[in-house]
Structures are given as C-alpha cells and as structure tokens.
PDB file of C-alpha atoms and ligand atoms in Angstrom:
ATOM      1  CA  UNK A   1      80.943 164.604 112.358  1.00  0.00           C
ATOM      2  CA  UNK A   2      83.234 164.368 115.473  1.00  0.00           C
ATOM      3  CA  UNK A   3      83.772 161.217 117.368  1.00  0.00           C
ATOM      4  CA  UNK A   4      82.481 161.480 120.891  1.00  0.00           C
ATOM      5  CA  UNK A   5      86.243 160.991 122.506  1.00  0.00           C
ATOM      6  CA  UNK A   6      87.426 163.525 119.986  1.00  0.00           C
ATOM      7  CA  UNK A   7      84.583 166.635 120.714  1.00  0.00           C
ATOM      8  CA  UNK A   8      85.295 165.586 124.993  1.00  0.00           C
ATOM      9  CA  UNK A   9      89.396 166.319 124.478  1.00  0.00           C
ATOM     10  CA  UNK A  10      88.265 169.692 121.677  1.00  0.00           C
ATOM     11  CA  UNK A  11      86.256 170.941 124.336  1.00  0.00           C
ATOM     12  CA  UNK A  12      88.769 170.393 127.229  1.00  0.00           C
ATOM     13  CA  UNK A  13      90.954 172.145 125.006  1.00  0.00           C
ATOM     14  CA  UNK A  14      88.586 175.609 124.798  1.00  0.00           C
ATOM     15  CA  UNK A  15      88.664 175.269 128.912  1.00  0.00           C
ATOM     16  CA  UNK A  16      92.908 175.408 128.728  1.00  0.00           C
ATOM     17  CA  UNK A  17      92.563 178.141 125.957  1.00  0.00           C
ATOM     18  CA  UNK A  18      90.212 180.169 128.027  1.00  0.00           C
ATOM     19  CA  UNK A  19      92.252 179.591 131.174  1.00  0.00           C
ATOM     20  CA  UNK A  20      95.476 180.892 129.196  1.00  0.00           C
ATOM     21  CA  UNK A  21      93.088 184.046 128.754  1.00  0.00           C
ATOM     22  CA  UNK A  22      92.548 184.286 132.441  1.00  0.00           C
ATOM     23  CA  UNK A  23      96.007 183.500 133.278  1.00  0.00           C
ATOM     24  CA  UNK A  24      97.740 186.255 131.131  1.00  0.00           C
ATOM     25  CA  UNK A  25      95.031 188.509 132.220  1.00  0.00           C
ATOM     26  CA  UNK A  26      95.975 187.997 135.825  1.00  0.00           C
ATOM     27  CA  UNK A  27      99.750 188.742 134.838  1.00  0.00           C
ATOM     28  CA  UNK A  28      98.160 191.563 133.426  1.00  0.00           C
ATOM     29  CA  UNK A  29      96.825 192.923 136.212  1.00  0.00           C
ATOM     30  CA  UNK A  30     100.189 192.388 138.427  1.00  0.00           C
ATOM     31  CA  UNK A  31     102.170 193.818 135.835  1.00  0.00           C
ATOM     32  CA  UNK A  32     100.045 196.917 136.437  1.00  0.00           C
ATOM     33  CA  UNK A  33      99.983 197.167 139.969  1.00  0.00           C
ATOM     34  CA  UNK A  34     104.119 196.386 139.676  1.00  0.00           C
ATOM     35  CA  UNK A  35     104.208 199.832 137.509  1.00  0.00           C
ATOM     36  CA  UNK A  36     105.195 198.448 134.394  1.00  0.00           C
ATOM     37  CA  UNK A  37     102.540 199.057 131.493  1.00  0.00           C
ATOM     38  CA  UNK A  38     104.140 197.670 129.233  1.00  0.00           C
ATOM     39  CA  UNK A  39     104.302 194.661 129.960  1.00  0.00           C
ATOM     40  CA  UNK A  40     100.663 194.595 131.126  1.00  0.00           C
ATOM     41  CA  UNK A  41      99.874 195.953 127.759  1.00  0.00           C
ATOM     42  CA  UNK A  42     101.915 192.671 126.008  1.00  0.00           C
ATOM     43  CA  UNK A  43      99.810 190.285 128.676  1.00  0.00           C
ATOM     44  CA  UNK A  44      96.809 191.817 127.520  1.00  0.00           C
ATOM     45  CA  UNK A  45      97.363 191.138 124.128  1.00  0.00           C
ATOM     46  CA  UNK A  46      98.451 187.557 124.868  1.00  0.00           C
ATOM     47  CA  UNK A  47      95.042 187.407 127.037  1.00  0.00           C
ATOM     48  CA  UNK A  48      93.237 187.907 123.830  1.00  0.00           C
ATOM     49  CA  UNK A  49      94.951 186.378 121.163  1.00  0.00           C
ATOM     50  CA  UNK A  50      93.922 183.510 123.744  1.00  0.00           C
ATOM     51  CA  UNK A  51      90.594 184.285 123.738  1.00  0.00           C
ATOM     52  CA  UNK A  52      90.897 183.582 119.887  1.00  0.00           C
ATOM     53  CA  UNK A  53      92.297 180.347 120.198  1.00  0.00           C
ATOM     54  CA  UNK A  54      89.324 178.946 122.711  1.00  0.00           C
ATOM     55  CA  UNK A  55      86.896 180.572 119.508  1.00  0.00           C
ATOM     56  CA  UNK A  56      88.623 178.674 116.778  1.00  0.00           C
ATOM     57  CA  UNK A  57      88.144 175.224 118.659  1.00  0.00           C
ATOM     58  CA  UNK A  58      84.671 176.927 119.475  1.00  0.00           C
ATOM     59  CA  UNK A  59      83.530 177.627 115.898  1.00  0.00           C
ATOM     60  CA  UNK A  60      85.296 174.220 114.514  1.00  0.00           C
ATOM     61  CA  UNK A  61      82.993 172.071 117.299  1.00  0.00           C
ATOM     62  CA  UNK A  62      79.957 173.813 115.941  1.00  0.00           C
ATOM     63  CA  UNK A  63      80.961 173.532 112.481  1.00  0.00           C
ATOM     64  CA  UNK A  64      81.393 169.704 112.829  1.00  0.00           C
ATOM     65  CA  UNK A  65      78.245 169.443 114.498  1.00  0.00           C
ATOM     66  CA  UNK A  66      79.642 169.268 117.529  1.00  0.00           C
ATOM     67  CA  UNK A  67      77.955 170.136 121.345  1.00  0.00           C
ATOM     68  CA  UNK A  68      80.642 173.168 123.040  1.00  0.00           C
ATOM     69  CA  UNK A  69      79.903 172.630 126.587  1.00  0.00           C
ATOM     70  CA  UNK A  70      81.972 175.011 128.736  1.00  0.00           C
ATOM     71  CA  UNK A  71      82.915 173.997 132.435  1.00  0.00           C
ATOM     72  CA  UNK A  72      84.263 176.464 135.161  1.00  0.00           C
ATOM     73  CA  UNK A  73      87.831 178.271 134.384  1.00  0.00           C
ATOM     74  CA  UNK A  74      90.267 177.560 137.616  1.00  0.00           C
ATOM     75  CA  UNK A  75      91.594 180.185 139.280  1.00  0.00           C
ATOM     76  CA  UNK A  76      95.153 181.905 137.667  1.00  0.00           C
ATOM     77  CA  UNK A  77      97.860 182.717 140.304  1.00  0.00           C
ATOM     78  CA  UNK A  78      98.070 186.932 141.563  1.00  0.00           C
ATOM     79  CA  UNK A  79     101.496 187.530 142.040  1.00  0.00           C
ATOM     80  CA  UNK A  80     105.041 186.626 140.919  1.00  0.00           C
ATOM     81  CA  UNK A  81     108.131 187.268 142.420  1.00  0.00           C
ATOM     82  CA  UNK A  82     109.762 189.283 139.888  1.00  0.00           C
ATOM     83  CA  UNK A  83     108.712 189.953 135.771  1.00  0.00           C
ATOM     84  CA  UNK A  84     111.233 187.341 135.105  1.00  0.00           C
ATOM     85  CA  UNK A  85     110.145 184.759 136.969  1.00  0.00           C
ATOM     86  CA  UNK A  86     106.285 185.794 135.601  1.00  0.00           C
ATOM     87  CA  UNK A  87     107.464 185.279 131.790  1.00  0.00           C
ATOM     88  CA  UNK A  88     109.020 181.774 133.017  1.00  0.00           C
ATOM     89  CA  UNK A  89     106.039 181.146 134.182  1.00  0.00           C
ATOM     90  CA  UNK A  90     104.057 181.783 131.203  1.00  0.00           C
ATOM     91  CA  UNK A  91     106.887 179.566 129.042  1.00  0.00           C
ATOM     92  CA  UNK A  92     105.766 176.870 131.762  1.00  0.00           C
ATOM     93  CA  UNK A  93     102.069 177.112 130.521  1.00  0.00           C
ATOM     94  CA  UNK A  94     103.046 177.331 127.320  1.00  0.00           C
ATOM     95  CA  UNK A  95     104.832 174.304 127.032  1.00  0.00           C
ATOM     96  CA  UNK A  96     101.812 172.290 129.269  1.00  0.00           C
ATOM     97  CA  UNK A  97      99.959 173.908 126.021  1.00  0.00           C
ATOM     98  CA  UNK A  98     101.948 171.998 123.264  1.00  0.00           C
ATOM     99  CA  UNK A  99     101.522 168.647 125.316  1.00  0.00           C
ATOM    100  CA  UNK A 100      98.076 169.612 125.327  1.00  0.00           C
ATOM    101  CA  UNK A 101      97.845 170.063 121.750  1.00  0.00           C
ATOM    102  CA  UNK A 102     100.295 167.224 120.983  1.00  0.00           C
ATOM    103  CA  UNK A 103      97.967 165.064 122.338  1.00  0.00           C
ATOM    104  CA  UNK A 104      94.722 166.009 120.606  1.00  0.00           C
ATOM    105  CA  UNK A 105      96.743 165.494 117.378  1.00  0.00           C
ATOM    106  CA  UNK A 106      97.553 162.117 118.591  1.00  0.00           C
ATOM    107  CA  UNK A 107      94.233 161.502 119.155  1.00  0.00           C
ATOM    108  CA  UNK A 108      92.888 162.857 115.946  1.00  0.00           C
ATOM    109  CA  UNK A 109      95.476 160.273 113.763  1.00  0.00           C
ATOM    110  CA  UNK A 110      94.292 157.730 116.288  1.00  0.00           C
ATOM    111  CA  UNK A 111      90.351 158.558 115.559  1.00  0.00           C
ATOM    112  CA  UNK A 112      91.365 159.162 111.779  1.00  0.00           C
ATOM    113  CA  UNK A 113      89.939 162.344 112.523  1.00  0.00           C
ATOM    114  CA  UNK A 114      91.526 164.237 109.221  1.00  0.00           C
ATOM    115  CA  UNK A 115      89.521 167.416 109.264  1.00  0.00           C
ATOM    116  CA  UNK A 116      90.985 167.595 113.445  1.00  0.00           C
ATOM    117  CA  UNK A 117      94.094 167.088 112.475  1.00  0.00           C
ATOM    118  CA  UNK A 118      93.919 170.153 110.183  1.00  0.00           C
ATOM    119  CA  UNK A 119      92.743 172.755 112.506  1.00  0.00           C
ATOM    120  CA  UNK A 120      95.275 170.781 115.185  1.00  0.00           C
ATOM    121  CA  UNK A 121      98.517 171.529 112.689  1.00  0.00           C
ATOM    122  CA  UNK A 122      97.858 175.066 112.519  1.00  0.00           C
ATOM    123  CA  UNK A 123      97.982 174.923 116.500  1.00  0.00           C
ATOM    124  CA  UNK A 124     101.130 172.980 116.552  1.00  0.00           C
ATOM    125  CA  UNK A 125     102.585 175.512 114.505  1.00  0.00           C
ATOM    126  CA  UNK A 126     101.478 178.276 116.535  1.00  0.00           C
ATOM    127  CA  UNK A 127     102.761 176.685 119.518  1.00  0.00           C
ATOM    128  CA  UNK A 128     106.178 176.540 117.934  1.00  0.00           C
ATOM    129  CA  UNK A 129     105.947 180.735 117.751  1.00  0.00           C
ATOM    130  CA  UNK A 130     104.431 180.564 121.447  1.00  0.00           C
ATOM    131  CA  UNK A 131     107.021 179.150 123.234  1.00  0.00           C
ATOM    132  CA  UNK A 132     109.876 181.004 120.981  1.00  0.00           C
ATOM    133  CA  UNK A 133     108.006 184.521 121.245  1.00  0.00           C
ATOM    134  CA  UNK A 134     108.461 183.890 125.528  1.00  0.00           C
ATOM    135  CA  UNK A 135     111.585 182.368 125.872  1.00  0.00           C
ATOM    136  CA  UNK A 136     113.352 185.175 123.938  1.00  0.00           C
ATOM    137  CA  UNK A 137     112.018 187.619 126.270  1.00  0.00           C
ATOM    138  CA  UNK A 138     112.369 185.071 129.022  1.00  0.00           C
ATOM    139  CA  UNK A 139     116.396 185.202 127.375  1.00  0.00           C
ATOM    140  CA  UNK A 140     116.411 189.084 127.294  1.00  0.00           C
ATOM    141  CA  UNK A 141     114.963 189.580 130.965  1.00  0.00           C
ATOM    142  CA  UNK A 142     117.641 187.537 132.277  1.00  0.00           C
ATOM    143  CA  UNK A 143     120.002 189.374 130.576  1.00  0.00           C
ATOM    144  CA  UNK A 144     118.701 192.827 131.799  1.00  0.00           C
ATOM    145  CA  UNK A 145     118.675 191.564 135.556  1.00  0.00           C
ATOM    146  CA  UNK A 146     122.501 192.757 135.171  1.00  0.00           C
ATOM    147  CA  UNK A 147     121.863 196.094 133.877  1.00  0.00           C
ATOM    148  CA  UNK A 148     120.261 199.164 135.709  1.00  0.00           C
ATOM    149  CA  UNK A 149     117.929 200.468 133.621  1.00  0.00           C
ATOM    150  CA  UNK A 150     117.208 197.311 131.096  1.00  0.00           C
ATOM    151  CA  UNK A 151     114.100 196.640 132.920  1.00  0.00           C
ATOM    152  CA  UNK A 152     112.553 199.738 131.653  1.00  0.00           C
ATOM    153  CA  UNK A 153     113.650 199.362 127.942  1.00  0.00           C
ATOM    154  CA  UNK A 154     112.425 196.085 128.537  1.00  0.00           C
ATOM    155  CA  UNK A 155     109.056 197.468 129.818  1.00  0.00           C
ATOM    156  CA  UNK A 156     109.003 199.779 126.691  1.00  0.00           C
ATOM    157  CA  UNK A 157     109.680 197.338 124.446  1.00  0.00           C
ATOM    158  CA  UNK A 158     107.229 194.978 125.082  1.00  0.00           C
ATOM    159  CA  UNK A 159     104.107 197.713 124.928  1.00  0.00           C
ATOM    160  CA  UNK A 160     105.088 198.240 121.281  1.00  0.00           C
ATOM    161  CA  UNK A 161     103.028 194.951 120.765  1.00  0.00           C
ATOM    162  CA  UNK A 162     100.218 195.806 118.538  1.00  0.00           C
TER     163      UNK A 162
HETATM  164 FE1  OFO B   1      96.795 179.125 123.037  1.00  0.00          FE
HETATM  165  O1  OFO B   1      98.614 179.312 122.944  1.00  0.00           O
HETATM  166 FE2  OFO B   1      99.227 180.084 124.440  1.00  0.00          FE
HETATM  167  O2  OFO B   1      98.444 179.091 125.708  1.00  0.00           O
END
C-alpha cells in the first residue's frame, strides 16, 4: 500500500514522464520540418521509450493499490535554434529528470517505502544512460559544427536507432 505523500509525488512523476513524451515529440516534429529524418526518427523513439516510463509508474500505482490520476501535460517548446542547441536542450530536461527522480527516492527512504525504492533504482539507473546517451551526441554535434558535411552523417547516424 502506498503512503498518500508517496502515490501524490509517483503520480507527478507520470505527468513529467508524459511531458518528456510530448517534448521529444515536438523536437520530433521540428527535426522534420528542419529536413533531417533522422534525427526526428531518434526523437521519436525517445518520445516513446517515454511513454514507457509514465506506464511503469502507471502499472506500479495500480499494482500498489494506488489511485493514477492524470492532470493536463504543459505545452513543449516548437522550435530551436539549431539541432545542437535542441539536443542541449533535451540534456537540460534530462537532468531536471534525475532531480526529479532523486527526489522520489529520497522520499521513498524517508516514507520507508522499500517496494518504491525498487522501481525508483531502476530509474536512477536509467537516468545515468539518459543523460550519457545525449551528451555524447550533444559532444559529437559540437564537434561536427566545424565540419561541412558532419551534420548529415550526424543525421544518418542517429536514424539507425532501432
Ligand atoms: Fe524518462 O527519462 Fe528521459 O525524461
């Protein structure tokens, strides 16, 4: 059974997850109208890997017995000045995600909410690949600012993501 302070903060947590969703969608969607698939294509997949994370938080309130209430999603930026600065960007939300998640596991020791802080370790471990999976290509679009060309390898390279 979840504490009533712990199911609030889980099911604030499904509203960041599902604005992550929106907000990589949104990138998506600029990526395509900037010409560069591939990159829409890796946003896409980041929009619903995402939409995973809001389920697992989904299924675990239910499976506690647990209430999911879901409140409005706010409204993801349109456009970025350049694909670099849309990837810093997303390294920016991602690292707003592991305070997020931080902070539920500090709640969940707090609550001595052990079954919480189960589900919330295999989050802070994901977050750990999140942040390291963007700043690389964060690392690599900086580096391809200098070379004609780079951006479309670049572009290539990241709609190999299954
Ligand atoms: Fe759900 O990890 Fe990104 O935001």
């Amino acid at each position: 059974m979840l504490t009533e302070k712990m199911e609030k903060a889980l099911n604030e947590q499904i509203n960041e997850e599902l604005y992550s969703s929106y907000l990589y969608l949104a990138m998506a969607a600029w990526f395509e109208s900037e010409n560069l698939p591939g990159c829409a294509a890796w946003m896409q997949a980041q929009a619903r890997e995402e939409n995973g994370h809001a389920m697992k938080f989904f299924k675990f309130i239910n499976e506690r017995r647990g209430r999911v209430t879901l409140k409005a999603i706010k409204e993801p930026a349109k456009e970025w000045k350049s694909p670099l600065a849309a990837f810093e960007a997303s390294l920016k939300h991602e690292q707003h995600i592991t305070g997020c998640i931080d902070k539920l596991m500090n709640l969940a020791i707090a609550e001595k909410d052990h079954a919480s802080a189960g589900l919330l370790q295999w989050f802070v471990n994901e977050q750990v690949e999140e942040e390291a999976n963007v700043d690389g290509i964060v690392q690599r679009f900086k580096m391809a600012e200098k070379a004609p060309g780079a951006l479309l390898m670049m572009d290539h390279a990241l709609g190999e993501r299954k």
